[in-house]
PDB file of C-alpha atoms in Angstrom:
ATOM      1  CA  ALA A   1     116.632 103.603  95.399  1.00 88.00           C
ATOM      2  CA  GLN A   2     115.682 105.191  98.660  1.00 93.00           C
ATOM      3  CA  LYS A   3     117.960 105.578 101.650  1.00 96.00           C
ATOM      4  CA  VAL A   4     117.713 107.007 105.154  1.00 98.00           C
ATOM      5  CA  THR A   5     120.731 107.931 107.229  1.00 98.00           C
ATOM      6  CA  GLN A   6     120.753 108.621 110.941  1.00 98.00           C
ATOM      7  CA  ALA A   7     124.357 109.430 111.663  1.00 96.00           C
ATOM      8  CA  GLN A   8     123.972 109.520 115.430  1.00 97.00           C
ATOM      9  CA  THR A   9     124.051 105.972 116.733  1.00 97.00           C
ATOM     10  CA  GLU A  10     123.685 106.890 120.390  1.00 98.00           C
ATOM     11  CA  ILE A  11     123.092 110.140 122.231  1.00 98.00           C
ATOM     12  CA  SER A  12     123.182 110.733 125.977  1.00 98.00           C
ATOM     13  CA  VAL A  13     121.813 113.864 127.570  1.00 98.00           C
ATOM     14  CA  VAL A  14     120.915 114.973 131.053  1.00 98.00           C
ATOM     15  CA  GLU A  15     117.284 115.592 131.841  1.00 97.00           C
ATOM     16  CA  LYS A  16     115.983 119.023 130.770  1.00 97.00           C
ATOM     17  CA  GLU A  17     118.566 119.386 128.030  1.00 98.00           C
ATOM     18  CA  ASP A  18     117.414 119.924 124.454  1.00 98.00           C
ATOM     19  CA  VAL A  19     118.431 117.299 121.923  1.00 98.00           C
ATOM     20  CA  THR A  20     118.212 117.084 118.138  1.00 98.00           C
ATOM     21  CA  LEU A  21     118.110 113.819 116.243  1.00 98.00           C
ATOM     22  CA  ASP A  22     119.304 114.046 112.662  1.00 98.00           C
ATOM     23  CA  CYS A  23     117.769 112.338 109.641  1.00 98.00           C
ATOM     24  CA  VAL A  24     119.003 112.641 106.075  1.00 98.00           C
ATOM     25  CA  TYR A  25     117.178 110.942 103.234  1.00 98.00           C
ATOM     26  CA  GLU A  26     117.816 110.142  99.597  1.00 97.00           C
ATOM     27  CA  THR A  27     115.220 109.728  96.888  1.00 96.00           C
ATOM     28  CA  ARG A  28     114.733 110.786  93.292  1.00 95.00           C
ATOM     29  CA  ASP A  29     110.975 110.789  93.628  1.00 93.00           C
ATOM     30  CA  THR A  30     109.250 114.144  93.937  1.00 92.00           C
ATOM     31  CA  THR A  31     106.402 112.732  96.018  1.00 93.00           C
ATOM     32  CA  TYR A  32     107.410 111.027  99.218  1.00 94.00           C
ATOM     33  CA  TYR A  33     106.554 110.753 102.885  1.00 94.00           C
ATOM     34  CA  LEU A  34     108.796 111.037 105.902  1.00 96.00           C
ATOM     35  CA  PHE A  35     108.119 109.634 109.342  1.00 96.00           C
ATOM     36  CA  TRP A  36     109.501 109.466 112.835  1.00 97.00           C
ATOM     37  CA  TYR A  37     108.818 106.521 115.140  1.00 97.00           C
ATOM     38  CA  LYS A  38     109.769 105.950 118.759  1.00 98.00           C
ATOM     39  CA  GLN A  39     110.675 102.503 120.089  1.00 97.00           C
ATOM     40  CA  PRO A  40     110.806 102.422 123.897  1.00 95.00           C
ATOM     41  CA  PRO A  41     112.417  99.470 125.704  1.00 92.00           C
ATOM     42  CA  SER A  42     109.094  97.612 125.555  1.00 90.00           C
ATOM     43  CA  GLY A  43     109.714  97.147 121.827  1.00 91.00           C
ATOM     44  CA  GLU A  44     106.571  98.589 120.292  1.00 93.00           C
ATOM     45  CA  LEU A  45     106.989 101.110 117.506  1.00 95.00           C
ATOM     46  CA  VAL A  46     105.077 104.308 118.191  1.00 95.00           C
ATOM     47  CA  PHE A  47     104.217 106.643 115.325  1.00 94.00           C
ATOM     48  CA  LEU A  48     105.169 110.274 116.061  1.00 95.00           C
ATOM     49  CA  ILE A  49     104.783 112.271 112.858  1.00 93.00           C
ATOM     50  CA  ARG A  50     104.393 112.099 109.109  1.00 92.00           C
ATOM     51  CA  ARG A  51     105.349 114.756 106.569  1.00 92.00           C
ATOM     52  CA  ASN A  52     104.764 114.746 102.818  1.00 91.00           C
ATOM     53  CA  SER A  53     107.226 116.219 100.377  1.00 93.00           C
ATOM     54  CA  PHE A  54     104.974 119.143  99.501  1.00 91.00           C
ATOM     55  CA  ASP A  55     104.661 120.388 103.033  1.00 88.00           C
ATOM     56  CA  GLU A  56     107.847 121.946 104.359  1.00 85.00           C
ATOM     57  CA  GLN A  57     106.134 123.629 107.251  1.00 85.00           C
ATOM     58  CA  ASN A  58     107.817 122.841 110.520  1.00 86.00           C
ATOM     59  CA  GLU A  59     105.704 121.308 113.224  1.00 87.00           C
ATOM     60  CA  ILE A  60     105.625 121.572 116.968  1.00 89.00           C
ATOM     61  CA  SER A  61     103.794 119.230 119.288  1.00 90.00           C
ATOM     62  CA  GLY A  62     104.415 119.942 122.940  1.00 94.00           C
ATOM     63  CA  ARG A  63     108.109 119.349 123.612  1.00 95.00           C
ATOM     64  CA  TYR A  64     108.623 117.809 120.167  1.00 96.00           C
ATOM     65  CA  SER A  65     109.403 119.736 117.004  1.00 95.00           C
ATOM     66  CA  TRP A  66     110.376 118.721 113.515  1.00 95.00           C
ATOM     67  CA  ASN A  67     112.366 120.636 110.923  1.00 95.00           C
ATOM     68  CA  PHE A  68     111.915 119.518 107.307  1.00 95.00           C
ATOM     69  CA  GLN A  69     114.325 121.017 104.766  1.00 95.00           C
ATOM     70  CA  LYS A  70     114.140 119.731 101.208  1.00 94.00           C
ATOM     71  CA  SER A  71     117.211 121.769 100.231  1.00 94.00           C
ATOM     72  CA  THR A  72     119.357 119.613 102.483  1.00 96.00           C
ATOM     73  CA  SER A  73     117.173 116.460 102.351  1.00 96.00           C
ATOM     74  CA  SER A  74     116.852 116.512 106.101  1.00 97.00           C
ATOM     75  CA  PHE A  75     114.030 115.890 108.537  1.00 97.00           C
ATOM     76  CA  ASN A  76     115.393 116.562 112.001  1.00 97.00           C
ATOM     77  CA  PHE A  77     113.629 115.980 115.294  1.00 97.00           C
ATOM     78  CA  THR A  78     114.167 118.109 118.384  1.00 97.00           C
ATOM     79  CA  ILE A  79     113.080 117.276 121.908  1.00 97.00           C
ATOM     80  CA  THR A  80     112.991 120.289 124.182  1.00 97.00           C
ATOM     81  CA  ALA A  81     113.546 119.894 127.931  1.00 97.00           C
ATOM     82  CA  SER A  82     114.125 116.149 127.614  1.00 97.00           C
ATOM     83  CA  GLN A  83     112.722 113.750 130.168  1.00 97.00           C
ATOM     84  CA  VAL A  84     113.730 110.259 131.245  1.00 97.00           C
ATOM     85  CA  VAL A  85     110.620 108.895 129.522  1.00 96.00           C
ATOM     86  CA  ASP A  86     112.055 110.098 126.210  1.00 97.00           C
ATOM     87  CA  SER A  87     114.719 107.401 126.447  1.00 98.00           C
ATOM     88  CA  ALA A  88     114.157 105.159 123.446  1.00 98.00           C
ATOM     89  CA  VAL A  89     115.380 104.313 119.979  1.00 98.00           C
ATOM     90  CA  TYR A  90     114.089 106.751 117.391  1.00 98.00           C
ATOM     91  CA  PHE A  91     113.682 105.752 113.760  1.00 98.00           C
ATOM     92  CA  CYS A  92     113.304 107.995 110.746  1.00 98.00           C
ATOM     93  CA  ALA A  93     111.583 106.399 107.741  1.00 97.00           C
ATOM     94  CA  LEU A  94     110.875 107.231 104.104  1.00 96.00           C
ATOM     95  CA  SER A  95     108.180 105.957 101.754  1.00 94.00           C
ATOM     96  CA  VAL A  96     107.528 106.802  98.118  1.00 92.00           C
ATOM     97  CA  ASP A  97     104.714 104.295  97.664  1.00 86.00           C
ATOM     98  CA  TYR A  98     101.924 105.689  99.822  1.00 81.00           C
ATOM     99  CA  GLY A  99     101.927 103.295 102.735  1.00 81.00           C
ATOM    100  CA  GLN A 100     104.216 100.678 101.272  1.00 85.00           C
ATOM    101  CA  ASN A 101     107.929 100.061 100.885  1.00 87.00           C
ATOM    102  CA  PHE A 102     109.024 101.891 103.969  1.00 93.00           C
ATOM    103  CA  VAL A 103     112.762 102.412 104.279  1.00 95.00           C
ATOM    104  CA  PHE A 104     113.899 102.813 107.851  1.00 97.00           C
ATOM    105  CA  GLY A 105     117.052 104.470 109.046  1.00 97.00           C
ATOM    106  CA  PRO A 106     119.358 102.606 111.427  1.00 97.00           C
ATOM    107  CA  GLY A 107     117.913 104.388 114.446  1.00 98.00           C
ATOM    108  CA  THR A 108     119.323 106.660 117.136  1.00 98.00           C
ATOM    109  CA  ARG A 109     119.365 105.432 120.722  1.00 98.00           C
ATOM    110  CA  LEU A 110     118.608 108.325 123.065  1.00 98.00           C
ATOM    111  CA  SER A 111     119.371 108.008 126.750  1.00 98.00           C
ATOM    112  CA  VAL A 112     118.106 110.743 129.033  1.00 98.00           C
ATOM    113  CA  LEU A 113     119.812 110.600 132.398  1.00 97.00           C
ATOM    114  CA  PRO A 114     118.154 111.936 135.543  1.00 95.00           C
TER     115      PRO A 114
ATOM    116  CA  SER B   1      94.527 104.693 113.628  1.00 76.00           C
ATOM    117  CA  ALA B   2      93.955 100.957 113.895  1.00 83.00           C
ATOM    118  CA  VAL B   3      94.617  99.110 117.129  1.00 91.00           C
ATOM    119  CA  ILE B   4      96.899  96.159 116.497  1.00 95.00           C
ATOM    120  CA  SER B   5      97.574  93.253 118.837  1.00 97.00           C
ATOM    121  CA  GLN B   6     100.070  90.446 118.553  1.00 97.00           C
ATOM    122  CA  LYS B   7     100.356  87.048 120.191  1.00 97.00           C
ATOM    123  CA  PRO B   8     102.542  85.872 121.764  1.00 97.00           C
ATOM    124  CA  SER B   9     104.275  88.939 123.145  1.00 97.00           C
ATOM    125  CA  ARG B  10     107.420  86.896 123.672  1.00 97.00           C
ATOM    126  CA  ASP B  11     108.596  83.331 123.494  1.00 98.00           C
ATOM    127  CA  ILE B  12     111.666  81.197 123.998  1.00 98.00           C
ATOM    128  CA  CYS B  13     111.950  78.321 121.538  1.00 97.00           C
ATOM    129  CA  GLN B  14     114.297  75.480 120.795  1.00 97.00           C
ATOM    130  CA  ARG B  15     116.153  75.329 117.506  1.00 97.00           C
ATOM    131  CA  GLY B  16     114.448  73.268 114.844  1.00 97.00           C
ATOM    132  CA  THR B  17     110.950  74.101 116.028  1.00 98.00           C
ATOM    133  CA  SER B  18     108.412  76.503 114.523  1.00 98.00           C
ATOM    134  CA  LEU B  19     106.448  79.381 116.014  1.00 98.00           C
ATOM    135  CA  THR B  20     103.324  81.034 114.667  1.00 98.00           C
ATOM    136  CA  ILE B  21     102.769  84.694 115.483  1.00 98.00           C
ATOM    137  CA  GLN B  22      99.297  86.143 115.271  1.00 98.00           C
ATOM    138  CA  CYS B  23      98.389  89.712 114.354  1.00 97.00           C
ATOM    139  CA  GLN B  24      94.888  91.049 114.926  1.00 97.00           C
ATOM    140  CA  VAL B  25      93.600  94.462 113.787  1.00 95.00           C
ATOM    141  CA  ASP B  26      90.471  96.069 115.208  1.00 94.00           C
ATOM    142  CA  SER B  27      89.210  97.145 111.780  1.00 91.00           C
ATOM    143  CA  GLN B  28      89.265  95.789 108.243  1.00 91.00           C
ATOM    144  CA  VAL B  29      92.453  96.652 106.418  1.00 90.00           C
ATOM    145  CA  THR B  30      93.744  95.898 102.950  1.00 89.00           C
ATOM    146  CA  MET B  31      97.435  95.446 103.536  1.00 90.00           C
ATOM    147  CA  MET B  32      99.324  93.995 106.447  1.00 94.00           C
ATOM    148  CA  PHE B  33     103.085  93.938 106.731  1.00 96.00           C
ATOM    149  CA  TRP B  34     105.508  91.744 108.630  1.00 97.00           C
ATOM    150  CA  TYR B  35     108.902  93.042 109.758  1.00 97.00           C
ATOM    151  CA  ARG B  36     111.893  91.534 111.485  1.00 98.00           C
ATOM    152  CA  GLN B  37     114.129  93.518 113.808  1.00 97.00           C
ATOM    153  CA  GLN B  38     117.295  91.708 114.763  1.00 97.00           C
ATOM    154  CA  PRO B  39     118.988  92.731 118.019  1.00 95.00           C
ATOM    155  CA  GLY B  40     120.294  96.290 117.859  1.00 93.00           C
ATOM    156  CA  GLN B  41     119.240  96.644 114.225  1.00 95.00           C
ATOM    157  CA  SER B  42     116.645  98.510 112.240  1.00 96.00           C
ATOM    158  CA  LEU B  43     113.460  97.057 110.787  1.00 96.00           C
ATOM    159  CA  THR B  44     113.527  94.855 107.717  1.00 96.00           C
ATOM    160  CA  LEU B  45     110.376  94.071 105.771  1.00 96.00           C
ATOM    161  CA  ILE B  46     109.734  90.336 105.433  1.00 97.00           C
ATOM    162  CA  ALA B  47     106.570  90.393 103.349  1.00 96.00           C
ATOM    163  CA  THR B  48     103.342  92.147 102.499  1.00 95.00           C
ATOM    164  CA  ALA B  49     100.123  90.198 103.065  1.00 94.00           C
ATOM    165  CA  ASN B  50      96.957  91.060 101.168  1.00 87.00           C
ATOM    166  CA  GLN B  51      93.728  89.239 101.846  1.00 83.00           C
ATOM    167  CA  GLY B  52      92.852  86.694  99.207  1.00 81.00           C
ATOM    168  CA  SER B  53      96.263  86.507  97.603  1.00 83.00           C
ATOM    169  CA  GLU B  54      99.689  85.069  98.304  1.00 88.00           C
ATOM    170  CA  ALA B  55     102.039  87.173 100.354  1.00 93.00           C
ATOM    171  CA  THR B  56     104.740  89.093  98.533  1.00 95.00           C
ATOM    172  CA  TYR B  57     108.178  88.393  99.992  1.00 96.00           C
ATOM    173  CA  GLU B  58     111.167  90.699 100.022  1.00 95.00           C
ATOM    174  CA  SER B  59     114.556  89.654  98.782  1.00 95.00           C
ATOM    175  CA  GLY B  60     116.192  87.287 101.221  1.00 96.00           C
ATOM    176  CA  PHE B  61     112.954  85.941 102.674  1.00 97.00           C
ATOM    177  CA  VAL B  62     111.216  82.819 101.390  1.00 96.00           C
ATOM    178  CA  ILE B  63     107.816  81.293 101.932  1.00 96.00           C
ATOM    179  CA  ASP B  64     109.187  77.979 103.189  1.00 97.00           C
ATOM    180  CA  LYS B  65     110.935  79.724 106.057  1.00 98.00           C
ATOM    181  CA  PHE B  66     108.291  82.395 106.777  1.00 98.00           C
ATOM    182  CA  PRO B  67     104.868  81.157 105.650  1.00 97.00           C
ATOM    183  CA  ILE B  68     102.169  83.801 106.033  1.00 96.00           C
ATOM    184  CA  SER B  69      98.421  83.460 106.127  1.00 94.00           C
ATOM    185  CA  ARG B  70      95.828  86.201 105.626  1.00 94.00           C
ATOM    186  CA  PRO B  71      92.444  84.537 106.009  1.00 92.00           C
ATOM    187  CA  ASN B  72      90.419  87.745 106.378  1.00 92.00           C
ATOM    188  CA  LEU B  73      90.694  91.522 106.485  1.00 92.00           C
ATOM    189  CA  THR B  74      91.524  91.747 110.202  1.00 94.00           C
ATOM    190  CA  PHE B  75      93.948  88.893 110.827  1.00 95.00           C
ATOM    191  CA  SER B  76      97.288  87.502 109.698  1.00 96.00           C
ATOM    192  CA  THR B  77      99.816  84.976 110.931  1.00 97.00           C
ATOM    193  CA  LEU B  78     103.544  84.659 110.385  1.00 98.00           C
ATOM    194  CA  THR B  79     105.260  81.342 111.040  1.00 98.00           C
ATOM    195  CA  VAL B  80     108.977  81.172 111.675  1.00 98.00           C
ATOM    196  CA  SER B  81     109.928  77.648 110.610  1.00 98.00           C
ATOM    197  CA  ASN B  82     112.816  75.409 111.547  1.00 98.00           C
ATOM    198  CA  MET B  83     114.205  78.073 113.811  1.00 97.00           C
ATOM    199  CA  SER B  84     117.859  78.739 114.512  1.00 97.00           C
ATOM    200  CA  PRO B  85     119.445  81.206 116.958  1.00 97.00           C
ATOM    201  CA  GLU B  86     119.796  83.667 114.059  1.00 97.00           C
ATOM    202  CA  ASP B  87     116.004  83.969 114.028  1.00 98.00           C
ATOM    203  CA  SER B  88     116.086  85.586 117.475  1.00 98.00           C
ATOM    204  CA  SER B  89     114.451  88.954 116.788  1.00 97.00           C
ATOM    205  CA  ILE B  90     111.467  91.141 117.387  1.00 97.00           C
ATOM    206  CA  TYR B  91     108.764  90.422 114.814  1.00 98.00           C
ATOM    207  CA  LEU B  92     106.348  93.251 114.158  1.00 97.00           C
ATOM    208  CA  CYS B  93     103.203  93.457 112.111  1.00 97.00           C
ATOM    209  CA  SER B  94     101.852  96.713 110.770  1.00 96.00           C
ATOM    210  CA  THR B  95      99.097  98.120 108.638  1.00 94.00           C
ATOM    211  CA  THR B  96      97.819 101.324 107.158  1.00 89.00           C
ATOM    212  CA  SER B  97      94.355 102.448 108.136  1.00 75.00           C
ATOM    213  CA  GLY B  98      91.892 105.203 108.521  1.00 69.00           C
ATOM    214  CA  SER B  99      92.332 108.619 107.025  1.00 71.00           C
ATOM    215  CA  PHE B 100      96.088 108.377 106.647  1.00 73.00           C
ATOM    216  CA  GLN B 101      96.736 105.433 104.380  1.00 79.00           C
ATOM    217  CA  GLU B 102     100.295 106.609 103.817  1.00 83.00           C
ATOM    218  CA  THR B 103     101.205 105.847 107.416  1.00 90.00           C
ATOM    219  CA  GLN B 104     102.026 102.441 108.858  1.00 93.00           C
ATOM    220  CA  TYR B 105     100.952 101.680 112.399  1.00 94.00           C
ATOM    221  CA  PHE B 106     102.630  98.890 114.282  1.00 95.00           C
ATOM    222  CA  GLY B 107     101.652  96.177 116.687  1.00 94.00           C
ATOM    223  CA  PRO B 108     103.483  95.730 119.998  1.00 96.00           C
ATOM    224  CA  GLY B 109     105.846  93.137 118.534  1.00 96.00           C
ATOM    225  CA  THR B 110     106.772  89.563 119.426  1.00 97.00           C
ATOM    226  CA  ARG B 111     110.159  89.003 121.047  1.00 97.00           C
ATOM    227  CA  LEU B 112     111.555  85.658 119.995  1.00 98.00           C
ATOM    228  CA  LEU B 113     114.594  83.997 121.505  1.00 98.00           C
ATOM    229  CA  VAL B 114     115.816  80.788 119.920  1.00 98.00           C
ATOM    230  CA  LEU B 115     118.150  78.617 121.962  1.00 97.00           C
TER     231      LEU B 115
END
């Protein structure tokens, strides 16, 4: 069975601080996909990034970066120089079935204070 | 990625009534998914809807309570039947599309409050 853990329930930072959101996953499958989604107060779920299990290359997109480490089964998300607009709930998700059977973590609520 | 819309965006309903939520995709897609997100919780998959076949429900969800239709490759509906306050949630539809079939893209969600 698959499982995703996001140990940080809530995080508060002051604007311009860097913040890292942790995600730890469990699966026995060798092929899997990891995702991060952002859910702002409006409620929609916004796709941020996908990573497959064969690609451990870290990725940077503007102020966002992701660190994928298979050795520790982690897929952490860092926001550099946080902004108020980054305030949202962030979900990490895992899929072993190519588009199906997504397992979502419990989410981390990030509050960025001005 | 596909553009997904949902109607209504929010509603307040009385217990015992039913509400049908519509999900429209701007391109033809094979699979559509319906999720429930209870207040302060993560997403839980209700069912997978493929065109031309009955929806596949996850454990804990039944067709009588959450009937789903999938009349064509761009549209699906989810009905929440005989509602109770415990059904107050955000209901989201999603699909995979385009070049990245491993990724699910989500609609804006329907916020339901049952009094």
